[in-house]
XYZ file of N, CA, C and O in Angstrom:
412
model
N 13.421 100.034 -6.112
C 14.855 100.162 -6.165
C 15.465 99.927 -4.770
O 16.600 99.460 -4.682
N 14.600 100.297 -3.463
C 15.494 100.179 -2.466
C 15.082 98.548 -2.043
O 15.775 97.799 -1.355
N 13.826 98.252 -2.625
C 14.020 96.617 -2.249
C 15.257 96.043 -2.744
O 15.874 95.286 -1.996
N 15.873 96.396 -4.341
C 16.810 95.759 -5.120
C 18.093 95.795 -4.296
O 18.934 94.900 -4.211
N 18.094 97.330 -3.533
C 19.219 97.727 -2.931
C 19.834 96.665 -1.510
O 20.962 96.291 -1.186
N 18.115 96.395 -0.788
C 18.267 95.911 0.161
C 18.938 93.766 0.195
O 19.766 93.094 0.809
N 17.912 93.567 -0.867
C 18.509 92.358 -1.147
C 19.914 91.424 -1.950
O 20.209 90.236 -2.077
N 20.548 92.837 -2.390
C 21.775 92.726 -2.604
C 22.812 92.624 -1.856
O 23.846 91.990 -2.067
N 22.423 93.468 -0.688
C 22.978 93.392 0.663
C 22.818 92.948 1.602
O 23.456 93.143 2.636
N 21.799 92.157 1.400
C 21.388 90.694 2.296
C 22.374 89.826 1.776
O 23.301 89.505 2.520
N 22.323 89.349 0.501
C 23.196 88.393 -0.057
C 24.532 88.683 -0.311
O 25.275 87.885 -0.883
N 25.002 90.172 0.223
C 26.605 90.154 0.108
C 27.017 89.628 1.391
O 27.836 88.719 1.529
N 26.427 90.223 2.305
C 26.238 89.642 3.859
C 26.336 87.781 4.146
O 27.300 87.198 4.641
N 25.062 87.159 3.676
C 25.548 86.058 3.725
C 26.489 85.261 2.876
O 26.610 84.086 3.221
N 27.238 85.689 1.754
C 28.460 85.501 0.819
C 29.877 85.647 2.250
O 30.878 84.975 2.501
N 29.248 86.870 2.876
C 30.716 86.914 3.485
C 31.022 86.440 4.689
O 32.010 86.723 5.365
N 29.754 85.382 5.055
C 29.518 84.731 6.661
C 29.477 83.563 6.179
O 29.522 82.737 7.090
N 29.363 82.759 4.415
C 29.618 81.833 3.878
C 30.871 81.431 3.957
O 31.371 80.463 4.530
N 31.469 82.542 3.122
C 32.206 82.266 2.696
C 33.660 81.588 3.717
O 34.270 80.546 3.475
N 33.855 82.321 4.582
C 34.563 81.369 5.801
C 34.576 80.113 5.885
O 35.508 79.339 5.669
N 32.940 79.796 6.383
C 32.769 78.072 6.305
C 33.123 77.518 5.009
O 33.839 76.523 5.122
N 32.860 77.830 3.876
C 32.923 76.939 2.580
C 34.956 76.842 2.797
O 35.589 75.786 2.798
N 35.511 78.126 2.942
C 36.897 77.953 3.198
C 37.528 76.934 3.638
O 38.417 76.348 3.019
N 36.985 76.562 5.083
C 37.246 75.590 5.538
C 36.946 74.314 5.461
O 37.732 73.419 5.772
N 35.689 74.124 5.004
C 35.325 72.760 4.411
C 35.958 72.320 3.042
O 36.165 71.149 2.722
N 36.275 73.596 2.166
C 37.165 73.109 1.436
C 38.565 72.599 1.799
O 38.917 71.539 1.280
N 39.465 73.281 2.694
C 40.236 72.503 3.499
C 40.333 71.083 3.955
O 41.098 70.144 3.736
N 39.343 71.273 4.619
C 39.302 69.484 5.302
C 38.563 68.736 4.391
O 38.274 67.609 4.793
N 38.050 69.138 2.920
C 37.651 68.077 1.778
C 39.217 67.568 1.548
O 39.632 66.408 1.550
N 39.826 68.589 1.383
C 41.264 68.279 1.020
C 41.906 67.253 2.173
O 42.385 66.193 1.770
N 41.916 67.457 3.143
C 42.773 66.809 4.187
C 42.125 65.451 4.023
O 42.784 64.423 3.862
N 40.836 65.493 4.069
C 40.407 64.062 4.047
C 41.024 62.921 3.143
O 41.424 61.781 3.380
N 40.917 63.828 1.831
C 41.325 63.172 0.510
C 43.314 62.566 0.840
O 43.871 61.672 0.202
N 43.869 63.292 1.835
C 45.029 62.655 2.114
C 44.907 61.532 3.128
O 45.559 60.488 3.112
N 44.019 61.872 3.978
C 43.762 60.464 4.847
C 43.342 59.448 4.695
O 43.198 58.538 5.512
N 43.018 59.514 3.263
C 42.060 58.390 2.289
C 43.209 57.537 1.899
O 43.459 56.354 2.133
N 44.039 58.749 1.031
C 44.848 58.154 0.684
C 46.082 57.183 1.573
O 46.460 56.083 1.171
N 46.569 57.819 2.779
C 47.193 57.226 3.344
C 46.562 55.766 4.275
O 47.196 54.824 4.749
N 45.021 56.063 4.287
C 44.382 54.585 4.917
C 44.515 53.399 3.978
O 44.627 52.215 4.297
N 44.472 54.069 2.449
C 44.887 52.868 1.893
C 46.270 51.914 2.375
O 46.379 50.786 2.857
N 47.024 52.736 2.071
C 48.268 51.985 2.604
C 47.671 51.236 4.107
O 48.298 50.185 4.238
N 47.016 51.359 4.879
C 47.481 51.218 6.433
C 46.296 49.472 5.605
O 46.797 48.358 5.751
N 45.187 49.570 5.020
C 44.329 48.410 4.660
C 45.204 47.564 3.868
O 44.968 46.362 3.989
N 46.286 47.926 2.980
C 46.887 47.070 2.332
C 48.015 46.128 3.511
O 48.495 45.004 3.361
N 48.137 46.900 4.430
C 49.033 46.610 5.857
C 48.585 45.359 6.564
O 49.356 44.768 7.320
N 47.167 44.872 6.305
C 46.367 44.299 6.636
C 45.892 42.719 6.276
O 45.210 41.881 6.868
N 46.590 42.757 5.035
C 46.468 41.283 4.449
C 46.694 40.281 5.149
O 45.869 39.375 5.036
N 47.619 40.110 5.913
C 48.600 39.049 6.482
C 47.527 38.849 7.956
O 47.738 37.887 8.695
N 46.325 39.905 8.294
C 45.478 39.203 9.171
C 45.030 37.618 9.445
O 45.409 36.806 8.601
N 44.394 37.222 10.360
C 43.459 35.957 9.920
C 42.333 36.392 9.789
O 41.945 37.499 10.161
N 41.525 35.316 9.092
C 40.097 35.940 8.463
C 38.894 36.512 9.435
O 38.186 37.510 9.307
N 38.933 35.564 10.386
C 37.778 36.438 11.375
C 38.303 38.169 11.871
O 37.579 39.085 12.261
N 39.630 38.157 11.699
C 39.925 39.363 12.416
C 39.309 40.201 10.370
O 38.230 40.735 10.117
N 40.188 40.028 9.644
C 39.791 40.406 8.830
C 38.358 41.005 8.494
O 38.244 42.107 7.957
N 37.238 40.188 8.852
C 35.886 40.183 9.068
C 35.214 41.456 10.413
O 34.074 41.813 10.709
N 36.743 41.862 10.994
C 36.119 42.125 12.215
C 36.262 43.896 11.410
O 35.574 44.917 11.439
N 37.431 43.513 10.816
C 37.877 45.045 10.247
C 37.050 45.393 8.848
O 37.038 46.586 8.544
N 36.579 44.765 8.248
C 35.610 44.880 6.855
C 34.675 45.724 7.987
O 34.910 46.914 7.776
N 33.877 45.616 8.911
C 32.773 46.584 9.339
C 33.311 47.792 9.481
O 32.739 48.764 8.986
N 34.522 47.932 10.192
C 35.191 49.372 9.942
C 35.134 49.913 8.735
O 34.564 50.934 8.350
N 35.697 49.231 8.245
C 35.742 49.764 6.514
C 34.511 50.464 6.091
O 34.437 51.628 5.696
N 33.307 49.384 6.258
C 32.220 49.556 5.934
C 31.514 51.085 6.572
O 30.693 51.787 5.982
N 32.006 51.285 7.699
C 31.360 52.629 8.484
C 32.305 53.773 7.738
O 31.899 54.882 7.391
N 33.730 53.236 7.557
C 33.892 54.442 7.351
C 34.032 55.026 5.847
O 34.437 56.163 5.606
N 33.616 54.032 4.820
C 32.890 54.427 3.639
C 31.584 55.021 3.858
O 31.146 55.764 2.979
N 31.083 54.861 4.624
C 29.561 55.185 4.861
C 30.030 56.954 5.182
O 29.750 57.646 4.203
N 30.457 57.488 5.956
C 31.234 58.574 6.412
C 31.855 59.057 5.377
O 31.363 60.168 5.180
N 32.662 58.841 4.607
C 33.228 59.448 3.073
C 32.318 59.923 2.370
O 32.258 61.074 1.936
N 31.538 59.038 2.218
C 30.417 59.099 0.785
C 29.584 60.423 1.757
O 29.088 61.348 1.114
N 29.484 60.430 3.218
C 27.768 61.425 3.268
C 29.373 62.860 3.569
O 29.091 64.033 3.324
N 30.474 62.609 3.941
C 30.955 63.958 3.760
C 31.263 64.300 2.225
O 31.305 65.496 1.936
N 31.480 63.364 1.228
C 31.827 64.181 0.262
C 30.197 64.932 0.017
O 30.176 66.119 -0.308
N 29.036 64.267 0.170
C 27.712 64.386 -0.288
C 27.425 66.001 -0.378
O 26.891 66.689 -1.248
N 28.169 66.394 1.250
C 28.063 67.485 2.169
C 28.790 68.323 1.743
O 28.429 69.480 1.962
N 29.929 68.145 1.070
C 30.596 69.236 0.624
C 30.201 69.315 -0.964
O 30.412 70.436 -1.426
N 29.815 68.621 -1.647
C 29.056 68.867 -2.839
C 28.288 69.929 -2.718
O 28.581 70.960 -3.324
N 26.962 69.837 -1.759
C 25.655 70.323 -1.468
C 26.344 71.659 -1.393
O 26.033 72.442 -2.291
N 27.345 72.137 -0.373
C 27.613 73.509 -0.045
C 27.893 74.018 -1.017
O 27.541 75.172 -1.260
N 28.772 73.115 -2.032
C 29.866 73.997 -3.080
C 28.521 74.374 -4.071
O 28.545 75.300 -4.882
N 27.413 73.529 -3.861
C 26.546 74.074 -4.916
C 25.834 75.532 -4.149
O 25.579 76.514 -4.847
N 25.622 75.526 -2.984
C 25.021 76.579 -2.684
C 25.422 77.729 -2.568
O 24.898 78.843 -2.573
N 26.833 77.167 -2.417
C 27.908 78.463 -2.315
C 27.860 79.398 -3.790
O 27.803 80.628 -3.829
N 27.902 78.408 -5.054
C 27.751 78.759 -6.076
C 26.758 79.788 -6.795
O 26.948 80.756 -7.530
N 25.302 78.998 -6.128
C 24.000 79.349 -6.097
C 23.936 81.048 -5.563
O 23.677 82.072 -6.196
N 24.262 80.841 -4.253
C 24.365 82.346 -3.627
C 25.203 83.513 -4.490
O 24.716 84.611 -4.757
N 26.550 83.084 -4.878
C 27.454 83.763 -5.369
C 26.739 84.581 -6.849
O 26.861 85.760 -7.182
N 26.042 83.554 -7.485
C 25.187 84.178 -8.640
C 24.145 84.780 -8.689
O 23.816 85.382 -9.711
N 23.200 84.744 -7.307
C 22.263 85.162 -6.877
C 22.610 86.785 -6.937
O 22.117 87.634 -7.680
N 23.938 86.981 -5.585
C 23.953 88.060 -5.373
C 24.850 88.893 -6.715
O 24.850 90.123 -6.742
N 25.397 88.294 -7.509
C 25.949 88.602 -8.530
C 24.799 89.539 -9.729
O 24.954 90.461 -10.529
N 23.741 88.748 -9.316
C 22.428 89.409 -10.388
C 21.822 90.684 -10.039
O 21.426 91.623 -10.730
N 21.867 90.366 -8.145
C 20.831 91.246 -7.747
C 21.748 92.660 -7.870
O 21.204 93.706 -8.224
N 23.283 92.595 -7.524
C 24.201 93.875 -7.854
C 24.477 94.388 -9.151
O 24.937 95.498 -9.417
N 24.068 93.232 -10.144
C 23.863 93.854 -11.648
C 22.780 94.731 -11.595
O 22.854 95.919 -11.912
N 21.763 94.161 -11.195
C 20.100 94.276 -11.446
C 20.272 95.804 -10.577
O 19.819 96.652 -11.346
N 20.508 96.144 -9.934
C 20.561 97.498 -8.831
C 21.547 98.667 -9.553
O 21.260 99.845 -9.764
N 22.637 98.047 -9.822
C 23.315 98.793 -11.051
C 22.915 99.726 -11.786
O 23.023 100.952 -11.742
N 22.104 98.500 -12.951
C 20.961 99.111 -14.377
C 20.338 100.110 -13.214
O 20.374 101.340 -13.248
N 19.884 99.466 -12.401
C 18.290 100.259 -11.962
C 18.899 101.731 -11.348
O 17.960 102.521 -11.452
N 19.944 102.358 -10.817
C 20.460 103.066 -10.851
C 21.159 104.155 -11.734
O 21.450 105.345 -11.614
N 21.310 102.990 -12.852
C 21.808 103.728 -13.844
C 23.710 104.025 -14.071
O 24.333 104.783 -14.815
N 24.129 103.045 -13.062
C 25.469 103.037 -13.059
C 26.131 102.213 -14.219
O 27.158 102.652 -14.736
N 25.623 101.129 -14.611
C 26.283 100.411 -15.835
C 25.093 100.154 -16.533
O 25.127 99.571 -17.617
């Protein structure tokens, strides 16, 4: 029982030293998603280039799709772990509960 006790409170602990960071990465998932949006406009701005310059700016593009795709990747991964943890410690405070005899 005091193992049950102890690892419940390991995992409320890291829920609440998580939970900050996931805060904020949810934030700047968001902010990004406006800078996405507004780069479109700035690439559509872009047509009236000539083609080598055009060519010069497709590699930009190219890096900074590369950068989208591994931050959204990154905030996927957390939101799952964040999730993961949240149910973890959700069980182990059930599980300590019963074993107590409180619910």
């Amino acid at each position: 029982m005091i193992a049950e006790k102890e690892k419940a409170h390991l995992c409320v602990q890291i829920i609440e030293r998580f939970a900050p960071y996931m805060d904020s990465s949810t934030e700047q998932f968001h902010k990004m998603g406006l800078m996405i949006s507004n780069f479109g406009l700035l690439v559509e701005s872009f047509s009236e280039l000539p083609e080598d310059k055009k060519a010069e700016f497709m590699t930009f593009i190219k890096l900074f799709n590369n950068y989208i795709e591994h931050a959204s990747r990154n905030f996927a991964d957390l939101r799952d772990f964040y999730s993961f943890m949240t149910l973890t410690t959700n069980t182990l405070i059930a599980e300590f509960k019963t074993a107590i005899g409180v619910e």
